[in-house]
Amino acid sequence: MANVEGAILKNLQTFVAFARKRLGDHHLAEDVVQDSLLKAIAADRQPKTDEETTAWFYRILRRAIIDVYRKQG
């Protein structure tokens, strides 16, 4: 688990910037990234390498962003 957390935290600002660019709100982007982090940490299966972890987390984050748009209607 430390490998996953470390890979995500290493790229945290990049993930927040990714979400902010798509959502247009810094605070909402931080909330979405935080919720995505909780999902990633709680996941039953986690990637083994940093590269896999980064791609995997982007997928989680993209789904979370889509969910925000769906909730907004």
XYZ file of C-alpha atoms in Angstrom:
73
model
C 0.000 0.000 0.000
C 2.850 2.427 0.711
C 3.920 2.140 -2.938
C 0.473 3.277 -4.125
C 0.263 6.111 -1.628
C 3.776 7.282 -2.450
C 3.169 7.274 -6.210
C -0.070 9.204 -5.803
C 1.325 11.728 -3.329
C 4.361 12.304 -5.543
C 1.999 13.483 -8.300
C -0.654 15.094 -6.104
C -0.315 18.628 -7.476
C -0.473 17.294 -11.030
C -3.706 15.465 -10.202
C -5.208 18.594 -8.641
C -4.224 20.649 -11.703
C -5.771 17.995 -13.970
C -9.047 18.146 -12.046
C -9.012 21.962 -11.788
C -8.576 22.305 -15.552
C -11.650 20.148 -16.130
C -13.816 21.496 -13.327
C -12.829 25.166 -13.315
C -12.902 25.377 -9.518
C -9.814 24.844 -7.385
C -11.698 23.892 -4.226
C -13.967 21.450 -6.055
C -10.910 19.946 -7.755
C -9.220 19.408 -4.391
C -12.375 17.750 -3.036
C -12.635 15.441 -6.044
C -8.964 14.459 -5.761
C -9.385 13.809 -2.046
C -12.432 11.599 -2.644
C -10.509 9.770 -5.359
C -7.599 9.225 -2.984
C -9.929 7.583 -0.486
C -11.299 5.294 -3.199
C -7.794 4.384 -4.330
C -6.565 3.594 -0.839
C -9.662 1.494 -0.095
C -9.430 -0.478 -3.358
C -9.064 -4.228 -3.058
C -6.623 -4.516 -5.945
C -3.883 -1.975 -6.438
C -1.177 -1.646 -9.089
C 2.383 -2.681 -8.359
C 4.487 -0.050 -10.169
C 4.474 3.746 -10.011
C 3.583 4.000 -13.716
C 0.621 1.649 -13.335
C -0.470 3.501 -10.213
C -0.424 6.870 -11.958
C -2.502 5.620 -14.896
C -4.865 3.795 -12.526
C -5.384 6.903 -10.404
C -6.076 9.037 -13.483
C -8.863 6.575 -14.380
C -10.335 6.896 -10.892
C -10.055 10.685 -11.071
C -11.656 10.900 -14.529
C -14.626 8.853 -13.321
C -14.990 11.127 -10.301
C -14.965 14.205 -12.543
C -17.623 12.652 -14.784
C -19.716 11.973 -11.678
C -19.503 15.662 -10.732
C -20.807 16.656 -14.170
C -23.623 14.117 -13.904
C -24.668 15.467 -10.508
C -24.652 19.024 -11.852
C -27.032 17.934 -14.602
